PDB file of C-alpha atoms in Angstrom:
ATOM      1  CA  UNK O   1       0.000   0.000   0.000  1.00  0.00           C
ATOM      2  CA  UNK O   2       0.660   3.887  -0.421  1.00  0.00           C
ATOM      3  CA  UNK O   3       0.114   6.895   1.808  1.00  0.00           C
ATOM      4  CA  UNK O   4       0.190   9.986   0.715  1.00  0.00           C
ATOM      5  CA  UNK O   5      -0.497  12.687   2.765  1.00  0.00           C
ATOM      6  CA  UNK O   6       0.183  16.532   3.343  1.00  0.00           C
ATOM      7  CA  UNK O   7       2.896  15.794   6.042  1.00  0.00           C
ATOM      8  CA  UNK O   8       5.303  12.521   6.746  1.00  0.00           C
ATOM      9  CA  UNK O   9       3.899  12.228  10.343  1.00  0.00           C
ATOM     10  CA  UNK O  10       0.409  12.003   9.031  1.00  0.00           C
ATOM     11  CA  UNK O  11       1.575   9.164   5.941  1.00  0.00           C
ATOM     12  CA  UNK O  12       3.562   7.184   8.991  1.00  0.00           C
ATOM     13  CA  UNK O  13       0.480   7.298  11.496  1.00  0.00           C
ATOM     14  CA  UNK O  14      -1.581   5.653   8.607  1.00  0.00           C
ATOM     15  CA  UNK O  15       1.410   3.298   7.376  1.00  0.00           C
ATOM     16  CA  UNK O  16       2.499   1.902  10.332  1.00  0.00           C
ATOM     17  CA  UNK O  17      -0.358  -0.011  11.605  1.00  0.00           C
ATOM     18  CA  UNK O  18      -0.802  -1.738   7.800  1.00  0.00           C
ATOM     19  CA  UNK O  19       3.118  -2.401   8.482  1.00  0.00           C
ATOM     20  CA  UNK O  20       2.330  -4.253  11.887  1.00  0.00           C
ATOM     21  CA  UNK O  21      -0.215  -6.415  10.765  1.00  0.00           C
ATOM     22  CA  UNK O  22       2.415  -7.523   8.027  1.00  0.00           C
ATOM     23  CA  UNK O  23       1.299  -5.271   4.832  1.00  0.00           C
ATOM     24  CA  UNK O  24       4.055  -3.350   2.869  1.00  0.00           C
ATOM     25  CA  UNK O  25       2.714  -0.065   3.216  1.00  0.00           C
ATOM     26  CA  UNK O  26       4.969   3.213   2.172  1.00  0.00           C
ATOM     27  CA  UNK O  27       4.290   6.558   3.477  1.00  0.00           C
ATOM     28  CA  UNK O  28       5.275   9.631   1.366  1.00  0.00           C
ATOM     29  CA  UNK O  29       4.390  13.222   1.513  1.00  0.00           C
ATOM     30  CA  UNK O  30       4.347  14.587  -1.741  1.00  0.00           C
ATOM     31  CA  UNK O  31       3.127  13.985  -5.256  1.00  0.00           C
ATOM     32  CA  UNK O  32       6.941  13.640  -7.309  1.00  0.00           C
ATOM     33  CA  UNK O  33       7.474  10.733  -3.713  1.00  0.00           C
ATOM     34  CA  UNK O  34       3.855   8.985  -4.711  1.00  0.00           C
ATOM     35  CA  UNK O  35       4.929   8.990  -8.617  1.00  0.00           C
ATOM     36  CA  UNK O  36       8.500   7.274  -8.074  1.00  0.00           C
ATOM     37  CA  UNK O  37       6.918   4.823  -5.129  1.00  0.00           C
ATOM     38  CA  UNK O  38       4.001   3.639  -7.601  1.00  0.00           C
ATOM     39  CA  UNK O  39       6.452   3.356 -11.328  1.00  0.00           C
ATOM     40  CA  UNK O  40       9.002   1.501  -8.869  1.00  0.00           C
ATOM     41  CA  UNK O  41       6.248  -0.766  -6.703  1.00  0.00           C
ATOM     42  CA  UNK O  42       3.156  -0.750  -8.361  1.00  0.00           C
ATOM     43  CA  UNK O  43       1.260  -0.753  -5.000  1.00  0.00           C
ATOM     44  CA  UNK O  44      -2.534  -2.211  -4.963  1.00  0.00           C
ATOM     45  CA  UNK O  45      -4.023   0.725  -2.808  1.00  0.00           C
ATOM     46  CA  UNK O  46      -3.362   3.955  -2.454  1.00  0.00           C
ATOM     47  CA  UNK O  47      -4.127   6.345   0.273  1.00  0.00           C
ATOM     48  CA  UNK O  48      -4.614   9.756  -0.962  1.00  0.00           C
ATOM     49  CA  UNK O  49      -5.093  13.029   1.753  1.00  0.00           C
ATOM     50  CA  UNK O  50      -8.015  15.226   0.324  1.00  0.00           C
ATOM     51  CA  UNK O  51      -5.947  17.837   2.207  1.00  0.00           C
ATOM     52  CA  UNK O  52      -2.874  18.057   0.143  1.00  0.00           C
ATOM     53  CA  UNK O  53      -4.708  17.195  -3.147  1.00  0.00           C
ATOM     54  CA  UNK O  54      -6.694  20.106  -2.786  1.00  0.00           C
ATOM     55  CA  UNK O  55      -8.342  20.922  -6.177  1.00  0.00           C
ATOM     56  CA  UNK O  56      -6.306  18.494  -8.058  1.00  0.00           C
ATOM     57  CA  UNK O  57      -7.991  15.588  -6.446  1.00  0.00           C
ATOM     58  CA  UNK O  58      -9.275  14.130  -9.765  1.00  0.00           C
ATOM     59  CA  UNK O  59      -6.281  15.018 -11.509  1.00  0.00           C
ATOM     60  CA  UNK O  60      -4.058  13.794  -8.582  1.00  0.00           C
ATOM     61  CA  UNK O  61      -5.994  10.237  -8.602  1.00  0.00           C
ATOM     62  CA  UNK O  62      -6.233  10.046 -12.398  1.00  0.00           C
ATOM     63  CA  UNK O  63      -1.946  10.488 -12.593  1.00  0.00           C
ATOM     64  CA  UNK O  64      -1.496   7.845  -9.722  1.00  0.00           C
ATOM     65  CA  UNK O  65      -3.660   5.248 -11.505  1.00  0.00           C
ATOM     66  CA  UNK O  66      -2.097   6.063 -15.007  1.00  0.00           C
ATOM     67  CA  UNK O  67       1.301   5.807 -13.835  1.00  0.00           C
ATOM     68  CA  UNK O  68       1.325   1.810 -12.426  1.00  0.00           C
ATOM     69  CA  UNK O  69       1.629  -0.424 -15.247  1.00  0.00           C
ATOM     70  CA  UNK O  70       0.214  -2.762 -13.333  1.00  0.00           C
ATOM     71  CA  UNK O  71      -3.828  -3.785 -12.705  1.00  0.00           C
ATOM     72  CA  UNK O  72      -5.100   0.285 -11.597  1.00  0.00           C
ATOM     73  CA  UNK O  73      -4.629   0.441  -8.011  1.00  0.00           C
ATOM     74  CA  UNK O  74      -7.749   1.194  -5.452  1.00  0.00           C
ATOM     75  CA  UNK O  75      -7.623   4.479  -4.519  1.00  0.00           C
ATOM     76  CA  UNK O  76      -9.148   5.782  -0.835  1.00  0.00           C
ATOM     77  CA  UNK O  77      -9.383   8.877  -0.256  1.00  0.00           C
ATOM     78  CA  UNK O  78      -8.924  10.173   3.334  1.00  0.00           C
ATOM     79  CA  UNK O  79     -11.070  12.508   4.694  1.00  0.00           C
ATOM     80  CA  UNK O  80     -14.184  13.345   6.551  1.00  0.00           C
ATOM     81  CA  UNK O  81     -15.790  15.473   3.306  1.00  0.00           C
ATOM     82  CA  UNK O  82     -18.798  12.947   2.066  1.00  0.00           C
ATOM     83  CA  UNK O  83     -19.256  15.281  -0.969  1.00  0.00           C
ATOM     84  CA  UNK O  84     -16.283  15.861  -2.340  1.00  0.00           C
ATOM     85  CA  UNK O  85     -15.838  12.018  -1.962  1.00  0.00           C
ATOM     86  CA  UNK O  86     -18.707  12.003  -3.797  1.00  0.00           C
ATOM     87  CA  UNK O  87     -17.736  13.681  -6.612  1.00  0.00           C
ATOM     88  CA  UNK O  88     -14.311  12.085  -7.416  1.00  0.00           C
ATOM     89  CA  UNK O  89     -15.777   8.462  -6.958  1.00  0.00           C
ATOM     90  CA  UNK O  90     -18.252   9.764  -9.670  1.00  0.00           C
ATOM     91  CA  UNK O  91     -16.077  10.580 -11.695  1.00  0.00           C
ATOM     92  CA  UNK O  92     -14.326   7.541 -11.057  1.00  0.00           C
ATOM     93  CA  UNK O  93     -10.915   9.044  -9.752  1.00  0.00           C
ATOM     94  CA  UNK O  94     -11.494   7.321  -6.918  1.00  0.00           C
ATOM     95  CA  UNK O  95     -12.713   3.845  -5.650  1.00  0.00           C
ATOM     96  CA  UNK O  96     -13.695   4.724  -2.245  1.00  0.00           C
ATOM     97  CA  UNK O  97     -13.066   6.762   0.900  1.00  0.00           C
ATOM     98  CA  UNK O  98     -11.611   6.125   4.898  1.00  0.00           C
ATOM     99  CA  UNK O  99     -11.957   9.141   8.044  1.00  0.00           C
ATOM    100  CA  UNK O 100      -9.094  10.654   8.889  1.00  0.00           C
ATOM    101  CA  UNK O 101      -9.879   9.122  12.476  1.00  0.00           C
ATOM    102  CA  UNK O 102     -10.443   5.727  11.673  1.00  0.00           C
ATOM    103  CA  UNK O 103      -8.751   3.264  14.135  1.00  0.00           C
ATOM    104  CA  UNK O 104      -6.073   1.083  13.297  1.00  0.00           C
ATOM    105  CA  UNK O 105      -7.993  -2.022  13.566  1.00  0.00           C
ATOM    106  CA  UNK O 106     -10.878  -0.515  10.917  1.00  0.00           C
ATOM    107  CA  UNK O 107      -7.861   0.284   8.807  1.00  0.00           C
ATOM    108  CA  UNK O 108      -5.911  -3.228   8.587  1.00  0.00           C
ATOM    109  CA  UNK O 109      -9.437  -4.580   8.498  1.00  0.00           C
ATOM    110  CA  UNK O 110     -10.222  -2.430   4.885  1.00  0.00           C
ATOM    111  CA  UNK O 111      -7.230  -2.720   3.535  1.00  0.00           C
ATOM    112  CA  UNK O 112      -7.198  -6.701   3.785  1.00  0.00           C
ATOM    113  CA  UNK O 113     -11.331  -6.821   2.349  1.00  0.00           C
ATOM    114  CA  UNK O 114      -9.283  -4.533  -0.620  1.00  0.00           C
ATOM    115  CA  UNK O 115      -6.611  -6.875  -1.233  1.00  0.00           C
ATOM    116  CA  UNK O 116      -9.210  -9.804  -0.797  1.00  0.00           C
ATOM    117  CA  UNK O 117     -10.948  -7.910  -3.637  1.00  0.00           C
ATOM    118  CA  UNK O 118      -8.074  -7.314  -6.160  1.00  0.00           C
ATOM    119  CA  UNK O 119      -6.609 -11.230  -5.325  1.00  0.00           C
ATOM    120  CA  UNK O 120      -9.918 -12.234  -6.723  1.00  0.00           C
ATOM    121  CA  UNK O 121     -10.570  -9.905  -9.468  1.00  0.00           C
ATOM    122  CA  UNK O 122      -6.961 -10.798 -10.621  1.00  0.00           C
ATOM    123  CA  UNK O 123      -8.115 -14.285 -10.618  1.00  0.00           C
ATOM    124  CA  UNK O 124     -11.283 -13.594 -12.909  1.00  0.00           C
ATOM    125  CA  UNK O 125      -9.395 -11.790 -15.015  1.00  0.00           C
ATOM    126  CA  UNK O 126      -7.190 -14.549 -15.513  1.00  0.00           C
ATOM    127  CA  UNK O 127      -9.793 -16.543 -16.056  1.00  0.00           C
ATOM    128  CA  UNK O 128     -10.892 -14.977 -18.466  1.00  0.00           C
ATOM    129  CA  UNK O 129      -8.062 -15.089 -20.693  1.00  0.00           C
ATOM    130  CA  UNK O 130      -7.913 -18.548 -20.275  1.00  0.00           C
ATOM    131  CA  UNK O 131     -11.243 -18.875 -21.081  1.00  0.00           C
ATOM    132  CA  UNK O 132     -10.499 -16.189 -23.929  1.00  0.00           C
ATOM    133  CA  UNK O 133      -7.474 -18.494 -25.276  1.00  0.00           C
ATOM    134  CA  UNK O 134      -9.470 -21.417 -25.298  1.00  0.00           C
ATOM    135  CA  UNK O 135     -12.247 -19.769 -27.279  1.00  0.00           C
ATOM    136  CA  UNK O 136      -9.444 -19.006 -30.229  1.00  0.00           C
ATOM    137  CA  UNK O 137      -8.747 -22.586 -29.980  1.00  0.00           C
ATOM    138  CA  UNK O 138     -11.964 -23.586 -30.499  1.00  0.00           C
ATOM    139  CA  UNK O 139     -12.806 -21.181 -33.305  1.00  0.00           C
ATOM    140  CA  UNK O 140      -9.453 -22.204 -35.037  1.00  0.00           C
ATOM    141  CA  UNK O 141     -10.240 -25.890 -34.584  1.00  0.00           C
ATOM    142  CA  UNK O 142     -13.785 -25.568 -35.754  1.00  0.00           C
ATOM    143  CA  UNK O 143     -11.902 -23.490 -39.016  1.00  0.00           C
ATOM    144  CA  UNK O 144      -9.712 -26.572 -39.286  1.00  0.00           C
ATOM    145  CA  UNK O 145     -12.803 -29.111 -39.008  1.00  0.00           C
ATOM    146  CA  UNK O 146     -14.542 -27.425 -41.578  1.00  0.00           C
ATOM    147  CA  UNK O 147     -12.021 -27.089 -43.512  1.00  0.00           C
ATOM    148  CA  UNK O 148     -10.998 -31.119 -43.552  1.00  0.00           C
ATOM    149  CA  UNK O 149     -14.935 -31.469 -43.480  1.00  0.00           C
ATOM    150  CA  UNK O 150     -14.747 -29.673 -47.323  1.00  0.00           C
ATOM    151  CA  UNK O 151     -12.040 -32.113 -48.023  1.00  0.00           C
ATOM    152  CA  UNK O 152     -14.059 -35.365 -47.715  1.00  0.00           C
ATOM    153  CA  UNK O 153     -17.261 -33.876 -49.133  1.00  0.00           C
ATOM    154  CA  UNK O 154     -15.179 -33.340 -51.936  1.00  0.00           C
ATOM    155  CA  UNK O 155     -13.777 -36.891 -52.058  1.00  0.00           C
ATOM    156  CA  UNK O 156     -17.115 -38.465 -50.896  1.00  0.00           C
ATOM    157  CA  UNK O 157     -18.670 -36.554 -54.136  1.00  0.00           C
ATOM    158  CA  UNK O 158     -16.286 -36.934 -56.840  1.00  0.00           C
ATOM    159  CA  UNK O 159     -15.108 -40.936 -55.470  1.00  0.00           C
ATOM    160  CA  UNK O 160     -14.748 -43.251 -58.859  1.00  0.00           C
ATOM    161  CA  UNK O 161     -16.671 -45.571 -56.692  1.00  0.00           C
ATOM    162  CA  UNK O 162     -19.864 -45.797 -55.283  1.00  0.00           C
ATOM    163  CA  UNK O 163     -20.017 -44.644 -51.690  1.00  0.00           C
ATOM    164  CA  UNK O 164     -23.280 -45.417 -49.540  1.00  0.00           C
ATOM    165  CA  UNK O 165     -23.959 -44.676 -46.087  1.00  0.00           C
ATOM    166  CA  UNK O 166     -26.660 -46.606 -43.777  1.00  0.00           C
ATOM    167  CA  UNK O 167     -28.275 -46.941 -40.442  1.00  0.00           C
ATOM    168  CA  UNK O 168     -28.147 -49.988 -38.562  1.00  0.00           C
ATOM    169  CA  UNK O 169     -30.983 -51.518 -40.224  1.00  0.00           C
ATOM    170  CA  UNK O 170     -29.572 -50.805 -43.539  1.00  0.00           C
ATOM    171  CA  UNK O 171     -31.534 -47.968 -44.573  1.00  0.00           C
ATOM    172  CA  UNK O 172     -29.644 -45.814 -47.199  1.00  0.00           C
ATOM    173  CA  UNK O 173     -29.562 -42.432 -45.749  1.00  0.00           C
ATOM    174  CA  UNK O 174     -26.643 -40.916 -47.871  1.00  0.00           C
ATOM    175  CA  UNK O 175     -24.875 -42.116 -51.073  1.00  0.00           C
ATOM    176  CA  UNK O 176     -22.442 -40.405 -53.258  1.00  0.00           C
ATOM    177  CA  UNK O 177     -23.193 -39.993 -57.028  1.00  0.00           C
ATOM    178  CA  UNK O 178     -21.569 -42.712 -59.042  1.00  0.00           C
ATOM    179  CA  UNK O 179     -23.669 -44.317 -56.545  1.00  0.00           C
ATOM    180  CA  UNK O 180     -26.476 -43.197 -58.129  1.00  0.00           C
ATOM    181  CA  UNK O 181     -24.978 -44.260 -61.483  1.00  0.00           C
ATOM    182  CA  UNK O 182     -24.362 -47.896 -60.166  1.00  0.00           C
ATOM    183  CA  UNK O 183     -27.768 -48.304 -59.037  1.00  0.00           C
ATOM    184  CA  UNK O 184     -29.635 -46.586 -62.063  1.00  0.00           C
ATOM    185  CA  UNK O 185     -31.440 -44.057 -60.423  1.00  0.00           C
ATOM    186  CA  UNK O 186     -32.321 -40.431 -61.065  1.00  0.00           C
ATOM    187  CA  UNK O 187     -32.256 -38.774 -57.786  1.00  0.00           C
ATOM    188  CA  UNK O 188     -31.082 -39.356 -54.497  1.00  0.00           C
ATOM    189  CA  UNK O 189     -34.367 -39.460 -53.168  1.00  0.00           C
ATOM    190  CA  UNK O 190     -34.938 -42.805 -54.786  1.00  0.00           C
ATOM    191  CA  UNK O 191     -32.324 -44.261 -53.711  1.00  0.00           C
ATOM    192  CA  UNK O 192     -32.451 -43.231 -50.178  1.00  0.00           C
ATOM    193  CA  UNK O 193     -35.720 -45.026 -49.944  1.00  0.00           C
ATOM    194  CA  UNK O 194     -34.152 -47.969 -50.333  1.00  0.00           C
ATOM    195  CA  UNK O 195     -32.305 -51.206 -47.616  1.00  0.00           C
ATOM    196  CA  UNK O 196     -29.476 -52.614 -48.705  1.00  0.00           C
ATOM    197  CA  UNK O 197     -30.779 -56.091 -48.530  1.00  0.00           C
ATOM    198  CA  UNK O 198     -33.097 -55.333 -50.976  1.00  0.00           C
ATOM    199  CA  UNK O 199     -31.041 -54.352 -53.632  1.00  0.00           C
ATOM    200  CA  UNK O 200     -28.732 -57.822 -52.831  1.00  0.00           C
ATOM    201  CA  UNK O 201     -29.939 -60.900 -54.539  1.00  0.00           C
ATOM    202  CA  UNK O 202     -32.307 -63.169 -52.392  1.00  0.00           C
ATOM    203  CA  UNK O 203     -29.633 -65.952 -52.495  1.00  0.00           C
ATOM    204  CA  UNK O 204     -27.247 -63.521 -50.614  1.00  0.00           C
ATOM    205  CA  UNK O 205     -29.011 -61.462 -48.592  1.00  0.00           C
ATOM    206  CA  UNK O 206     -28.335 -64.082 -45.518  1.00  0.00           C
ATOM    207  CA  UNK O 207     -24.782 -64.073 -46.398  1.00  0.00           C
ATOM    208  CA  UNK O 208     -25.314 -60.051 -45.865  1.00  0.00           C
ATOM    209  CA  UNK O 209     -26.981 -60.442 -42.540  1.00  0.00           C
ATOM    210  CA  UNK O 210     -24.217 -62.583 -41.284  1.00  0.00           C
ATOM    211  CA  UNK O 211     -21.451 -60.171 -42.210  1.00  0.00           C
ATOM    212  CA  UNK O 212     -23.009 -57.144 -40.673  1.00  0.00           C
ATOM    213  CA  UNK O 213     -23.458 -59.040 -37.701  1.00  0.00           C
ATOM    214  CA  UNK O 214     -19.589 -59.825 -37.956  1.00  0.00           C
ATOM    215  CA  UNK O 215     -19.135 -56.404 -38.855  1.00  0.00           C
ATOM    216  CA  UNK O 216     -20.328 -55.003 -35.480  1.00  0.00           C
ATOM    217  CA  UNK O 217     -18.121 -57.007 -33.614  1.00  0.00           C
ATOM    218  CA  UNK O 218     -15.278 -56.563 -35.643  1.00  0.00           C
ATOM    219  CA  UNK O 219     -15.866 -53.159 -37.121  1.00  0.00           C
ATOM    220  CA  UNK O 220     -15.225 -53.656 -40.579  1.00  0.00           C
ATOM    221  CA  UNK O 221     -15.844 -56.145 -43.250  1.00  0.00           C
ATOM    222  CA  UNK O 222     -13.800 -56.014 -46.807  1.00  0.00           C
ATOM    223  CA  UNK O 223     -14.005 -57.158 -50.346  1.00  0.00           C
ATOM    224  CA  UNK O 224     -16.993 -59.246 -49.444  1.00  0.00           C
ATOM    225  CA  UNK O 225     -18.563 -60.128 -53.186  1.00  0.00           C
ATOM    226  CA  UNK O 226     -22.421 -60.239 -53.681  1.00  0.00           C
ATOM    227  CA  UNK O 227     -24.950 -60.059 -56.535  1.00  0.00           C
ATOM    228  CA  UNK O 228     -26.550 -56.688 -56.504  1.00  0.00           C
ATOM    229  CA  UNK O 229     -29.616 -55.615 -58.584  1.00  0.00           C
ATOM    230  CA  UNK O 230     -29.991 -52.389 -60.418  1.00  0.00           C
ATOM    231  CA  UNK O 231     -33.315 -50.331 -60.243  1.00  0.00           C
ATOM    232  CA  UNK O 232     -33.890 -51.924 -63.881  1.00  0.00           C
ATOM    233  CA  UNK O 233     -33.749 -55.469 -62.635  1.00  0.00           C
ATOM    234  CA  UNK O 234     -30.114 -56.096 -63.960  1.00  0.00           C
ATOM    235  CA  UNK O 235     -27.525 -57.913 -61.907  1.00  0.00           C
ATOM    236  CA  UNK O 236     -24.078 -57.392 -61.491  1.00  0.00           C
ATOM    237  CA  UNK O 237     -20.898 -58.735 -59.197  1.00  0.00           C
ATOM    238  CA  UNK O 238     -19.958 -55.971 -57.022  1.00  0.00           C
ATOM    239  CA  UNK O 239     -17.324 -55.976 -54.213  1.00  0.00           C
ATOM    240  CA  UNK O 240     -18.362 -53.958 -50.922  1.00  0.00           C
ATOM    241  CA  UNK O 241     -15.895 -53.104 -48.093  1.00  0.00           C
ATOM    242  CA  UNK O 242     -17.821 -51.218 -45.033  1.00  0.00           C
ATOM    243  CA  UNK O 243     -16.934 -49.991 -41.725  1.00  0.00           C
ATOM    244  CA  UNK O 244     -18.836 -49.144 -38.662  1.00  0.00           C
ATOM    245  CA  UNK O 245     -20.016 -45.603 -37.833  1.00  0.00           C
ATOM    246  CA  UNK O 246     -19.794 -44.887 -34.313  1.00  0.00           C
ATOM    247  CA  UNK O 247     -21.104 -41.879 -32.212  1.00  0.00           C
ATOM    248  CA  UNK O 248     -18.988 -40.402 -29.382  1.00  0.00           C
ATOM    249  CA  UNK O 249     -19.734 -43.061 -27.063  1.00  0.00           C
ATOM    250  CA  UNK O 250     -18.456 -45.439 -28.991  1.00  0.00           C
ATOM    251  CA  UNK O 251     -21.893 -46.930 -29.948  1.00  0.00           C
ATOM    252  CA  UNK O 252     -22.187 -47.834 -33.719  1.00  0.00           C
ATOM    253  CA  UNK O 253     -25.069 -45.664 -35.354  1.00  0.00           C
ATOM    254  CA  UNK O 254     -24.465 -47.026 -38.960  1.00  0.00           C
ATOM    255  CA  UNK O 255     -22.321 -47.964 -41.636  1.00  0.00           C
ATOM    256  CA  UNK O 256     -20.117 -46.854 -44.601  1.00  0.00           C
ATOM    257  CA  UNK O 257     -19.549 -48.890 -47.455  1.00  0.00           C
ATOM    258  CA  UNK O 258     -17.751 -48.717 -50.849  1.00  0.00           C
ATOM    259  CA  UNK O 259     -19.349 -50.457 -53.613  1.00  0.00           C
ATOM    260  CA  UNK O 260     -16.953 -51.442 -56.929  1.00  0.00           C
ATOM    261  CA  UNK O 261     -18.609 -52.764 -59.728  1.00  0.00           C
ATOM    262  CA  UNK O 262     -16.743 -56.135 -60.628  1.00  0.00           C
ATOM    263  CA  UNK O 263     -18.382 -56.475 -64.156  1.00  0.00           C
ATOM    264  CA  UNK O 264     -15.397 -55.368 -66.651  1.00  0.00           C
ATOM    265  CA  UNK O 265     -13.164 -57.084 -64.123  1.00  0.00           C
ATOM    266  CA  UNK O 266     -15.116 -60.494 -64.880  1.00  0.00           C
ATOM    267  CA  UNK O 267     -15.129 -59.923 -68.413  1.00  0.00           C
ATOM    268  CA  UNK O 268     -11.497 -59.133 -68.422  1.00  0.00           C
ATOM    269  CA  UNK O 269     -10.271 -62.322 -66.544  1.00  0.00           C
ATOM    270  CA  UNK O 270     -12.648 -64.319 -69.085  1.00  0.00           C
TER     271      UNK O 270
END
């Protein structure tokens, strides 16, 4: 803590019981003393004398405060003149007020409530850039997510193969559009009505079942060949490797598969 007052005697008779009870409290008598004491020790309160700020209070409190480089200090103003307390604390020069007669043990007991005070804003303001940092974080990872979320739209769309995405009962609720192609259909929406086991032969359908049964357990089933029908009533070999879709708990909530048509390959190993 600070004193300044209009006389040493009167600076001491304020510092010295903060000094007892264990505070670092300097007493000075003059503004060019207060100036060097708060550059060099950035004090948390400061007691300012009415009496030898005069006129200047505001000015006087305004300087002090601008001069720490450190979190503005609390200023109290000492003196028994409610209304021109008033007015500096209005015009916030200064944070508060103490009488000139107050007893040591009121004073130690203000000053620590003070300190108690600053300790915790200095906490929420740290807090807050913490909480401030981790907000830019969050933006920049959400940029980055969105960002690598454009990258596999763009893969999912232009994939040479067909890419199809369903729920646990096999529902199509996505698909990619050489998916489309593969199946013969116009739109998405027709597809998307669709289950997977119905567009597998009859014959293999079980042989389906079986694997996404495996498929939970394992997680992933690959190159597993079925007949497939088209939307026209055409068959064709196709190869389909899928993978469960899980949600943050770790339960599955669907499947991903890639579907290659194995047609020219046949034809080619004929």
């Amino acid at each position: 803590a600070l004193i300044l007052a209009e006389s040493a005697d009167m600076a001491s008779a304020f510092a010295r019981p903060l000094q007892e009870a264990g505070h670092h409290a300097v007493a000075v008598s003059s503004e060019q003393e207060a100036i060097r004491v708060v550059n060099a020790l950035h004090p948390a309160i400061i007691l300012v004398s009415m009496t030898l700020a005069g006129q200047r209070g505001a000015e006087l409190c305004r300087r002090l405060k601008a001069e720490s480089d450190a979190d503005a200090p609390h200023i109290l103003l000492i003196s028994d003149d409610d209304d021109a307390v008033e007015r500096l604390i209005e015009q916030d020069a200064a944070d508060g007020s103490i009488a000139r007669a107050e007893s040591a043990h009121e004073l130690v007991a203000r000053v620590a409530d003070i300190l108690r005070m600053k300790r915790a804003e200095a906490r929420l303001r740290r807090d807050f850039r913490e909480l401030e940092a981790r907000h830019v974080a969050l933006l920049a990872s959400q940029k980055q997510l969105q960002q690598s979320a454009s990258v596999l739209k763009s893969i999912f769309e232009s994939s040479p193969n067909a890419i199809v995405v369903s729920d646990l009962a096999a529902n199509i609720i996505e698909c990619n559009p050489r998916a489309l192609e593969l199946y013969d259909c116009d739109s998405k929406a027709e597809l998307l009505r669709e289950n997977g086991y119905d567009l597998t032969i009859p014959e293999d359908a079980p042989r389906a079942r079986e694997n996404v049964r495996d498929m939970l357990q394992s997680g992933a089933v690959k190159h597993a060949e079925y007949t497939m029908i088209k939307k026209t009533g055409e068959r064709y070999l196709a190869e389909i490797s899928s993978s469960v879709l899980r949600d943050e708990a770790g339960q599955p909530t669907g499947f991903v598969s890639i579907v290659r048509d194995l047609t020219e390959r046949r034809i080619s190993e004929k």
